[in-house]
Short mmCIF file of C-alpha atoms in Angstrom, two decimals:
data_model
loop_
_atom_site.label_atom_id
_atom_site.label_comp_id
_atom_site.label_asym_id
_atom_site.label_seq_id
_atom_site.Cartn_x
_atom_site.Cartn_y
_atom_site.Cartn_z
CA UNK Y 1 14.47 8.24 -15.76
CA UNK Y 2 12.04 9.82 -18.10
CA UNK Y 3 8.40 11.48 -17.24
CA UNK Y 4 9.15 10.55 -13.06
CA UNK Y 5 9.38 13.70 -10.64
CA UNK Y 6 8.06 14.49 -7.44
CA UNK Y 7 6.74 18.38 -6.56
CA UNK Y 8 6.51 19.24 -2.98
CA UNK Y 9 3.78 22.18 -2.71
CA UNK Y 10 3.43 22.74 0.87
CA UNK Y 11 4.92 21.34 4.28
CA UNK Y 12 3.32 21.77 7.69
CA UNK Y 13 4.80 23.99 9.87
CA UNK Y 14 4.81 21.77 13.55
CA UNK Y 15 4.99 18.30 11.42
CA UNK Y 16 7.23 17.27 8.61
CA UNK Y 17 3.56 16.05 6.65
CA UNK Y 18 3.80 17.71 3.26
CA UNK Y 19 1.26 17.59 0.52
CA UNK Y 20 2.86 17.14 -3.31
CA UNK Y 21 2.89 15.79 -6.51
CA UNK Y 22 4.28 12.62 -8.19
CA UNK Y 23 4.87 13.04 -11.96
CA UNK Y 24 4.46 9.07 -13.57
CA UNK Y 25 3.93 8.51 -17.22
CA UNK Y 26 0.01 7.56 -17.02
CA UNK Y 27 -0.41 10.79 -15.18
CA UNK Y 28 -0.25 12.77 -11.78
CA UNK Y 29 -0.57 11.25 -8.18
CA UNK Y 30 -1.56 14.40 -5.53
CA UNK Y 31 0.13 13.26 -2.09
CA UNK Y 32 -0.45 12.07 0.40
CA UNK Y 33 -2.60 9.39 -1.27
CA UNK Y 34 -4.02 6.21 -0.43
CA UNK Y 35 -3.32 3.63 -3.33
CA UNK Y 36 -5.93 0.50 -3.51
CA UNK Y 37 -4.31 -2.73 -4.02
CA UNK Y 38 -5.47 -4.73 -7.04
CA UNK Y 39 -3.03 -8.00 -6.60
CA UNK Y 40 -4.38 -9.86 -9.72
CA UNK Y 41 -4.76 -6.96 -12.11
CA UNK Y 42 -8.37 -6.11 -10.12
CA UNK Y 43 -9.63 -4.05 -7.13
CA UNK Y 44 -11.84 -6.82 -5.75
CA UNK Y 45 -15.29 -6.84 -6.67
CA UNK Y 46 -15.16 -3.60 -8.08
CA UNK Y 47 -14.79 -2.30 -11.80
CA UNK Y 48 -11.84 0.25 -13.25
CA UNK Y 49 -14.88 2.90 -14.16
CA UNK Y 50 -15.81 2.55 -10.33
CA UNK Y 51 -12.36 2.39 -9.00
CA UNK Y 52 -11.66 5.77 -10.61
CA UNK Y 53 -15.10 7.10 -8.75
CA UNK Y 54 -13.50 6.24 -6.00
CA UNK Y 55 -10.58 9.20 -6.45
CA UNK Y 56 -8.06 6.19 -6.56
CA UNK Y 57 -5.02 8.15 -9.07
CA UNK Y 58 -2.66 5.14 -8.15
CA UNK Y 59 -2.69 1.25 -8.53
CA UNK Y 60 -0.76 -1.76 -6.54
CA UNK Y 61 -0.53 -4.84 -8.48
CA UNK Y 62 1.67 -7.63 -6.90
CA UNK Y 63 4.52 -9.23 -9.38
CA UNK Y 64 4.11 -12.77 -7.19
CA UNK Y 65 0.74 -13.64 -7.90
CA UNK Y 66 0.56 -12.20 -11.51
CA UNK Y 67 3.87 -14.46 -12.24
CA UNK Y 68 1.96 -17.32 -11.25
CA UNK Y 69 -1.53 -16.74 -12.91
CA UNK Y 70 -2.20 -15.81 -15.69
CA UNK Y 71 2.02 -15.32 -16.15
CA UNK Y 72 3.76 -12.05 -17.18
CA UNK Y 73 3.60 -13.18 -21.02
CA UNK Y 74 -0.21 -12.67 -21.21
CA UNK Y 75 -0.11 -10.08 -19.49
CA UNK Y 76 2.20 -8.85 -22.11
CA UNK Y 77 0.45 -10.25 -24.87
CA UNK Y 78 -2.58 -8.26 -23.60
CA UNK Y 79 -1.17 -5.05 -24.13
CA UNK Y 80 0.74 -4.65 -20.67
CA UNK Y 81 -0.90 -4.08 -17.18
CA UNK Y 82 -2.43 -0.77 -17.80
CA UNK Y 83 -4.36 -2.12 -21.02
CA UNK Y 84 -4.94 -6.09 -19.77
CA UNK Y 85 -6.82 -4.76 -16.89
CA UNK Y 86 -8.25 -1.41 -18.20
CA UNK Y 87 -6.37 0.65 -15.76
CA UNK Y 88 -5.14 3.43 -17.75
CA UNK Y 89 -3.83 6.03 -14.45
CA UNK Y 90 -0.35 5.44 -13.07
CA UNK Y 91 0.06 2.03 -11.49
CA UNK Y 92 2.58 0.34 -8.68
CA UNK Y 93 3.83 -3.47 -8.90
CA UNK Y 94 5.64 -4.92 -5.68
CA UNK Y 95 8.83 -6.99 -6.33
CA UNK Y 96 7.08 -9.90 -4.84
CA UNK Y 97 9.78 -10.54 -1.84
CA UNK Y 98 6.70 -9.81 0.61
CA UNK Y 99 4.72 -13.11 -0.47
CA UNK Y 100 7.63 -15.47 -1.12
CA UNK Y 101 8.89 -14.48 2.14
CA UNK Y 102 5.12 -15.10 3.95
CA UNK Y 103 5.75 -18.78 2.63
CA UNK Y 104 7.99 -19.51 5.41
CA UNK Y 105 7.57 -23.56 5.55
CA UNK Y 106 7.51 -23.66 1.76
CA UNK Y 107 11.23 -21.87 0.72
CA UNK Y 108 15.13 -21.39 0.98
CA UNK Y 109 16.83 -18.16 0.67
CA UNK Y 110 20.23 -18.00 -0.58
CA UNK Y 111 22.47 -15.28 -2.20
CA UNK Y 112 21.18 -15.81 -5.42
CA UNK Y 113 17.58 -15.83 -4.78
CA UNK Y 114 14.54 -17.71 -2.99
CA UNK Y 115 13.71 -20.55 -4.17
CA UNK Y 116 10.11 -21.59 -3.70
CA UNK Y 117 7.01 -24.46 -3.78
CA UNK Y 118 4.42 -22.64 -6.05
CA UNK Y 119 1.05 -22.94 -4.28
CA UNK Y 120 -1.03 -23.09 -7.47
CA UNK Y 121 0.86 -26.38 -8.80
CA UNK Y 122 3.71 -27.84 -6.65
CA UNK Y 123 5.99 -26.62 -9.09
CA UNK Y 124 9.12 -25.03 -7.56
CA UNK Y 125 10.08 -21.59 -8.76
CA UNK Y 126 13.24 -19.48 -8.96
CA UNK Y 127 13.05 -16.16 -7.64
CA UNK Y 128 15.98 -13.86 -8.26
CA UNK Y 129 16.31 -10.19 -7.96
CA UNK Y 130 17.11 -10.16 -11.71
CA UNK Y 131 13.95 -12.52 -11.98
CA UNK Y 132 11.74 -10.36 -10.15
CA UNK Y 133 12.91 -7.11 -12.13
CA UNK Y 134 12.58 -8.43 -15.50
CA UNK Y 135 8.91 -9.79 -14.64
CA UNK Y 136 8.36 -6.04 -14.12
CA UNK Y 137 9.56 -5.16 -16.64
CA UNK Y 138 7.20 -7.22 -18.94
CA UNK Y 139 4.44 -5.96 -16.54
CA UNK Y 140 5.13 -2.68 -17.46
CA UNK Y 141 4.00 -0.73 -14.15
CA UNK Y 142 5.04 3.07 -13.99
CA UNK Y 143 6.62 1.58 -10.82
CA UNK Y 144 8.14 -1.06 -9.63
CA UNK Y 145 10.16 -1.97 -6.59
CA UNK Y 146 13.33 -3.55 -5.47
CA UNK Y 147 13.48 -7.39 -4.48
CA UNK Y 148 14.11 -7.43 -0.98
CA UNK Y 149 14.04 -9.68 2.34
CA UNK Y 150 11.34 -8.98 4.50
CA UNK Y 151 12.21 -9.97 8.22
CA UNK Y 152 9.35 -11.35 10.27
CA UNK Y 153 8.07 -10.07 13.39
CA UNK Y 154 9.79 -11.09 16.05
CA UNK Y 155 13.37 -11.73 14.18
CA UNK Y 156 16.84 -11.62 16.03
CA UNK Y 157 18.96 -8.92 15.38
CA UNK Y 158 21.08 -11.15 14.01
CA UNK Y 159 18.19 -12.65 11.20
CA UNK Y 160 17.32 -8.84 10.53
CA UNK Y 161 21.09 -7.32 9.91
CA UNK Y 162 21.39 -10.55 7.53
CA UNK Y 163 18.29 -9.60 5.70
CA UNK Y 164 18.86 -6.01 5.56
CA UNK Y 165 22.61 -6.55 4.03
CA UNK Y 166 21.36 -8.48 1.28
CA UNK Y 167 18.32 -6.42 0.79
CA UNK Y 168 20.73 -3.46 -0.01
CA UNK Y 169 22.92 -6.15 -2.23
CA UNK Y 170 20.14 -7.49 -4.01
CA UNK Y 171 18.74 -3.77 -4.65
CA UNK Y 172 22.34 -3.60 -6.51
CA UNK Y 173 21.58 -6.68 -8.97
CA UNK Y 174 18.14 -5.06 -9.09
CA UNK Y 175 19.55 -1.50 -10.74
CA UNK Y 176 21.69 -3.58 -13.32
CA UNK Y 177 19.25 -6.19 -14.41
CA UNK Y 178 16.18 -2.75 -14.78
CA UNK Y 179 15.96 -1.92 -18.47
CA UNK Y 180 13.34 0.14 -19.39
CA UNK Y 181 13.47 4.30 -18.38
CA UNK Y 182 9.67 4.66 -18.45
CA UNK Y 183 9.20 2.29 -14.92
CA UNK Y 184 10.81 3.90 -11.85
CA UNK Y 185 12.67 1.57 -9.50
CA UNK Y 186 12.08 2.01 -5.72
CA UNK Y 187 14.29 0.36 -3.25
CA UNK Y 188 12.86 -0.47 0.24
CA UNK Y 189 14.40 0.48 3.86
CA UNK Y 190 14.64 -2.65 5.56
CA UNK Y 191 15.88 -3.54 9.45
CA UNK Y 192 12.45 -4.84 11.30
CA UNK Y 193 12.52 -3.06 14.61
CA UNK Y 194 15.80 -2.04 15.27
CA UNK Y 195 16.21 1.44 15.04
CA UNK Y 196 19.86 2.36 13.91
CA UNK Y 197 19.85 -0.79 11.15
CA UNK Y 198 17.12 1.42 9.97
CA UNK Y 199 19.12 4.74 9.89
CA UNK Y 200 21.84 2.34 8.07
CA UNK Y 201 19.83 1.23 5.33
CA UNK Y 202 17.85 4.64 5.03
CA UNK Y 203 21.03 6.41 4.79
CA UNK Y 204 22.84 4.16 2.09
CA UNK Y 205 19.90 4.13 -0.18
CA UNK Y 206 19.59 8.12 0.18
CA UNK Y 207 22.85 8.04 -1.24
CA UNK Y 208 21.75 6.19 -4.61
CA UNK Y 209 20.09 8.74 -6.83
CA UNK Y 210 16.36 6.72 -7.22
CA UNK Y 211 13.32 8.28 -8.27
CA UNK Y 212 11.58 6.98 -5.06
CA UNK Y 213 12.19 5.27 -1.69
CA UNK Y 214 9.82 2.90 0.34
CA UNK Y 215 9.44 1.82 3.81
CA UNK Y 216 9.38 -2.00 4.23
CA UNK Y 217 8.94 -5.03 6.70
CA UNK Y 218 5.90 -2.75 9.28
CA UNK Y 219 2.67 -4.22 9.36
CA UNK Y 220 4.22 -7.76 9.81
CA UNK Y 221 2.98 -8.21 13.27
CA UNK Y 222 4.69 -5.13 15.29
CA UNK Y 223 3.00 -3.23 17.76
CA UNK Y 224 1.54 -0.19 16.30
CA UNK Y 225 4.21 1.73 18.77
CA UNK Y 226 6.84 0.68 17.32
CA UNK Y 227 5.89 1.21 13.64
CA UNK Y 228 6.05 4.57 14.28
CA UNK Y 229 8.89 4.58 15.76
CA UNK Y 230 10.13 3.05 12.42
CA UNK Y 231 8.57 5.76 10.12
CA UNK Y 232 9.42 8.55 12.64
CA UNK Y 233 12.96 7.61 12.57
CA UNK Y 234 12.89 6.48 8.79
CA UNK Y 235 11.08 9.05 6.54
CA UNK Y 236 13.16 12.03 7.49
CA UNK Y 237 16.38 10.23 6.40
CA UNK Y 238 15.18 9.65 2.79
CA UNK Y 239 15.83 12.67 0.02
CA UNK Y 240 13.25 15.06 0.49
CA UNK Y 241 12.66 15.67 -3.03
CA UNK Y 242 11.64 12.12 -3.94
CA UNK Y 243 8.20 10.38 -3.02
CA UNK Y 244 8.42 8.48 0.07
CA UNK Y 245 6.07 4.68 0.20
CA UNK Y 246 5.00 3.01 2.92
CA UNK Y 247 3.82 -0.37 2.14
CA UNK Y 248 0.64 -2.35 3.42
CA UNK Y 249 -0.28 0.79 5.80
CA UNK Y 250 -3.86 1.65 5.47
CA UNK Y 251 -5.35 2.69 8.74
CA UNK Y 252 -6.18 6.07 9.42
CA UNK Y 253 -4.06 6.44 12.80
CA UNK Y 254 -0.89 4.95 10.78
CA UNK Y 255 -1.45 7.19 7.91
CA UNK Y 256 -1.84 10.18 9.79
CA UNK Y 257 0.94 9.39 11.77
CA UNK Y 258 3.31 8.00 8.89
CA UNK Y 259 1.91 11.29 7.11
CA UNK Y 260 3.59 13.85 9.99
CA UNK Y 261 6.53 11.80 9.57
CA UNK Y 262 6.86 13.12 5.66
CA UNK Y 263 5.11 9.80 3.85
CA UNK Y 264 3.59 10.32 0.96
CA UNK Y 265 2.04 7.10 -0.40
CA UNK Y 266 0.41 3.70 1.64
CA UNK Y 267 -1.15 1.13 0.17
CA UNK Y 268 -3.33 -1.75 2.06
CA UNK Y 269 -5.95 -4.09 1.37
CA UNK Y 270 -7.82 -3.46 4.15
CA UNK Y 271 -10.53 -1.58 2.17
CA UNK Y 272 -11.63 -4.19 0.25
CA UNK Y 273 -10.52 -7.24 2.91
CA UNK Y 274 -12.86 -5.83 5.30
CA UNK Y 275 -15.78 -5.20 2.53
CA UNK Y 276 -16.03 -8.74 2.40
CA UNK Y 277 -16.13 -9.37 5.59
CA UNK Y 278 -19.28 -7.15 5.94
CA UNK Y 279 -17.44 -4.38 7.14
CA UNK Y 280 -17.55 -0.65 6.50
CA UNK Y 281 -15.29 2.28 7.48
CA UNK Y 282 -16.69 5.26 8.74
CA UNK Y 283 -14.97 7.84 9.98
CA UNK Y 284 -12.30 6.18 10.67
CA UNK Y 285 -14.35 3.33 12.98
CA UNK Y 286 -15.26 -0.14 12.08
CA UNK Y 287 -18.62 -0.75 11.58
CA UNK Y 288 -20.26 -4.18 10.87
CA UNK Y 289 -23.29 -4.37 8.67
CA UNK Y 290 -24.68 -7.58 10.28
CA UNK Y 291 -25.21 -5.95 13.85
CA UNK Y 292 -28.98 -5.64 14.25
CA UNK Y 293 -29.09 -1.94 14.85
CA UNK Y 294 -28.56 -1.53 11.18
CA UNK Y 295 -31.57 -3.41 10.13
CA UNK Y 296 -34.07 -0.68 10.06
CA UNK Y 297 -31.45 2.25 9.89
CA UNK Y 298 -32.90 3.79 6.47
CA UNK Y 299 -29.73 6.24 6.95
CA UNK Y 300 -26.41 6.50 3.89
CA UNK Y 301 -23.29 4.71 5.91
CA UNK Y 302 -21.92 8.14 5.72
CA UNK Y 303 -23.89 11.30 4.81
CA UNK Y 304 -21.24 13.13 3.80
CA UNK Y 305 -19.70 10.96 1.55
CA UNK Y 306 -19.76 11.47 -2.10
CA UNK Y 307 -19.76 7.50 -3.11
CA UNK Y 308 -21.87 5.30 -5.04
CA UNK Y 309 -22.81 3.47 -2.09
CA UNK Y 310 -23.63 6.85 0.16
CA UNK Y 311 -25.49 8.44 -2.24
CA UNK Y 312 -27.60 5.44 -3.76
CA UNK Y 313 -28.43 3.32 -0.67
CA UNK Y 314 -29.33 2.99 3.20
CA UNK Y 315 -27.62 1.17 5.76
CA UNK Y 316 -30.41 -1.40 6.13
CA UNK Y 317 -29.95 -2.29 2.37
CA UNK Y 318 -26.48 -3.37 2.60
CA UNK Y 319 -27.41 -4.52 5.86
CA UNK Y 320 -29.33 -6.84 4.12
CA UNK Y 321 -27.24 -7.62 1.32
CA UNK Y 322 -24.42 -8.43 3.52
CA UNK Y 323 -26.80 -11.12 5.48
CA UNK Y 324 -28.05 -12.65 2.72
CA UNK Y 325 -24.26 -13.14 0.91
CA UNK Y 326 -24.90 -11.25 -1.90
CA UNK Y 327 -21.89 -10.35 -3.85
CA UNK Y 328 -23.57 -6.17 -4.64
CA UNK Y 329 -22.48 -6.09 -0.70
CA UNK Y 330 -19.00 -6.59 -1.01
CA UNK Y 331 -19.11 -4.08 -4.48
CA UNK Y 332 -20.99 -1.32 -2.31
CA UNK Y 333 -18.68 -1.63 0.50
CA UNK Y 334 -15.33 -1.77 -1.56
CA UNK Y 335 -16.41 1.39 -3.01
CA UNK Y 336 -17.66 3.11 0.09
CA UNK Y 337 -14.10 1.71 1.78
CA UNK Y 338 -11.79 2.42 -0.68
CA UNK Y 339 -13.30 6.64 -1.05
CA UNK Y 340 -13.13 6.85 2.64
CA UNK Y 341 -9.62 6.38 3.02
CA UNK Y 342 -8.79 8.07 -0.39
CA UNK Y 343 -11.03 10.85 1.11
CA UNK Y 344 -8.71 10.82 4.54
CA UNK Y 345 -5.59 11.11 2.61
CA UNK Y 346 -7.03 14.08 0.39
CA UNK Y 347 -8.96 16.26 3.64
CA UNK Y 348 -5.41 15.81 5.05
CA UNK Y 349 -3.60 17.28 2.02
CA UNK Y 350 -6.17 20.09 1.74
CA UNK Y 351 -5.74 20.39 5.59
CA UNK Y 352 -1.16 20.53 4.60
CA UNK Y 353 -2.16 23.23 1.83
CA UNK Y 354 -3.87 25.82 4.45
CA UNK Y 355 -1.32 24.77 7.17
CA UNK Y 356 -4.19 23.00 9.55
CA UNK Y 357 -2.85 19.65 9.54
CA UNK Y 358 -1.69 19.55 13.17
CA UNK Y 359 -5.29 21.18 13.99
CA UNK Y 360 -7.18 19.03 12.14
CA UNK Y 361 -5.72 15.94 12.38
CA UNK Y 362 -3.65 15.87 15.71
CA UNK Y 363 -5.90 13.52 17.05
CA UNK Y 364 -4.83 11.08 15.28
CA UNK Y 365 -1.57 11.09 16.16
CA UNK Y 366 -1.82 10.23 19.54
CA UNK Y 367 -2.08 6.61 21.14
CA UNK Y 368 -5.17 4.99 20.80
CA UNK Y 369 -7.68 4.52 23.76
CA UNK Y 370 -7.75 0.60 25.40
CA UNK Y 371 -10.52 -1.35 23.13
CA UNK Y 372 -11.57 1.49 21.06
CA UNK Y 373 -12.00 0.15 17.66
CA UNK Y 374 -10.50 2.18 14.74
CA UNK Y 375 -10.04 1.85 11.10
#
């Protein structure tokens, strides 16, 4: 695998949170890092020039919906992902196994593959772990991950040991069919909630020399309890000198958390999800724009923050803008968003670096007060 290592700097000394470097091709990823998730080949609402404002290094696009519009041969024809969509840092694309498998009334999984109902045109599609890989491929992502089953919550034991055996069988098909040394392929720990399929999996992929490992199948519904119990149990099992990925994690108590377990990378689309919604993040609470106390609040969301949004405009503005629809509302509040939790992830790597992270952040790493409302 050419151009892909991973540099571990410092580790805490009461946590196993430890702040690094990830090598890629389009350049350097300092971890722990938040990655915002562009599924179409865009950051919602927002532009590249802003995204990279943001302090975003790293880039999720998602193979699934980029298969089905505009199709991995324009992308292609357009120069790749980087170039099509004028992202030129490193970038991520998932295997798409988490979207064909949240179309639950519209597919069959066999051995071979899912088969699937497109929800664009009716058509049914074919998705293989070979499939998936070579649509990658074409993509051209620095990295690009395994094509996996991803249990729901709840799931028998029985549904989850199925889906975790073939998840390691198709990651197997998955190393064959890869061709191209400048994308690293990441397999995914699967095995839901049950604790010792998880030290199963995590132990039989730690024995495959990859250039990265992810955490799958949290975030599907489980109590926040028991993800951590997941990542707690998980993360130390994977090689130590290799990035470690938790997927669709965003929030700061399951990043800090994730983080002391020795995570390095979370992606989410919470930052922008919520933007739309009218919804800010500020240190670490939820905030919505439309409450009348914001009106006449001539105040920056967040004074200390460095972002367009912060340094350009009150509360009362976007206020406003957020009433009255206007699409500048959802762009201010995607970038505000998206630099807090970047901003969370780097205070807590600067906070690994002097050996504060437990002081710093150790409040985050306890349970959550009843109907206190976090980000």
């Amino acid at each position: 695998m050419t151009n892909f290592s991973f540099e571990s700097l410092a580790t805490c000394s009461h946590t196993k949170a430890r702040a690094g470097v990830f090598y890629t091709p389009h350049g350097e990823v300092e971890t722990p890092r938040f990655m915002p998730v562009g599924t179409l080949a865009n950051v919602k609402t927002i532009t590249p020039a802003q995204l990279k404002d943001t302090g975003a290094q790293m880039v999720l696009s998602n193979t699934y919906h980029l298969h089905l519009q505009p199709g991995e041969a324009i992308v292609a024809g357009g120069g790749g992902l980087h170039k099509f969509m004028g992202w030129h840092g490193p970038m991520l694309t998932d295997s798409g196994g988490f979207q064909v498998f949240s179309l639950s009334e519209m597919r069959k999984i066999t051995e071979e593959g899912v088969t699937f109902r497109s929800p664009h045109d009716g058509q049914m599609i074919k998705l293989t772990p070979e499939r998936s890989i070579e649509i990658q491929n074409i993509l051209g992502a620095d990295v690009i991950m395994a094509f996996d089953e991803c249990p729901p919550y709840p799931a028998t034991r029985q549904e989850v040991e199925a889906a975790t055996d073939r998840t390691y069988r198709w990651l197997e098909r998955c190393i064959v069919a890869h061709k191209r040394s400048d994308q690293a392929l990441f397999p995914i720990v699967q095995g839901g909630v049950y604790l010792d399929l998880r030290v199963q999996a995590a132990e039989a992929l730690a024995k495959l020399d990859m250039p990265g490992y992810a955490i799958g199948g949290v975030s599907v519904g489980e109590p926040t309890e028991l993800m951590a119990q997941i990542v707690q149990t998980t993360a130390p099992l994977l090689p130590i000198d290799k990035p470690r990925y938790l997927m669709g994690v965003g929030t700061y108590r399951e990043m800090a958390i994730a983080i002391a377990s020795g995570v390095d990378l979370f992606d989410c689309v919470i930052p922008t999800r919520w933007a739309r919604h009218g919804t800010a993040i500020v240190s670490g609470e939820r905030w919505n724009l439309k409450n009348a106390k914001f009106r006449e609040d001539f105040t920056p969301l967040d004074e200390t923050c460095p972002c367009y949004a912060c340094e350009n405009f009150s509360r009362a503005y976007i206020s406003h803008l957020v009433r009255s629809q206007e699409i500048l509302a959802y762009t201010l509040l995607s970038i505000h968003n998206i630099t807090e939790l970047i901003r969370f992830t780097q205070k807590i790597r600067e906070s690994i670096l002097s050996d504060r992270f437990l002081e710093d952040f150790g409040h985050w790493l306890k349970t959550p007060e009843v109907g206190e409302t976090e980000a």
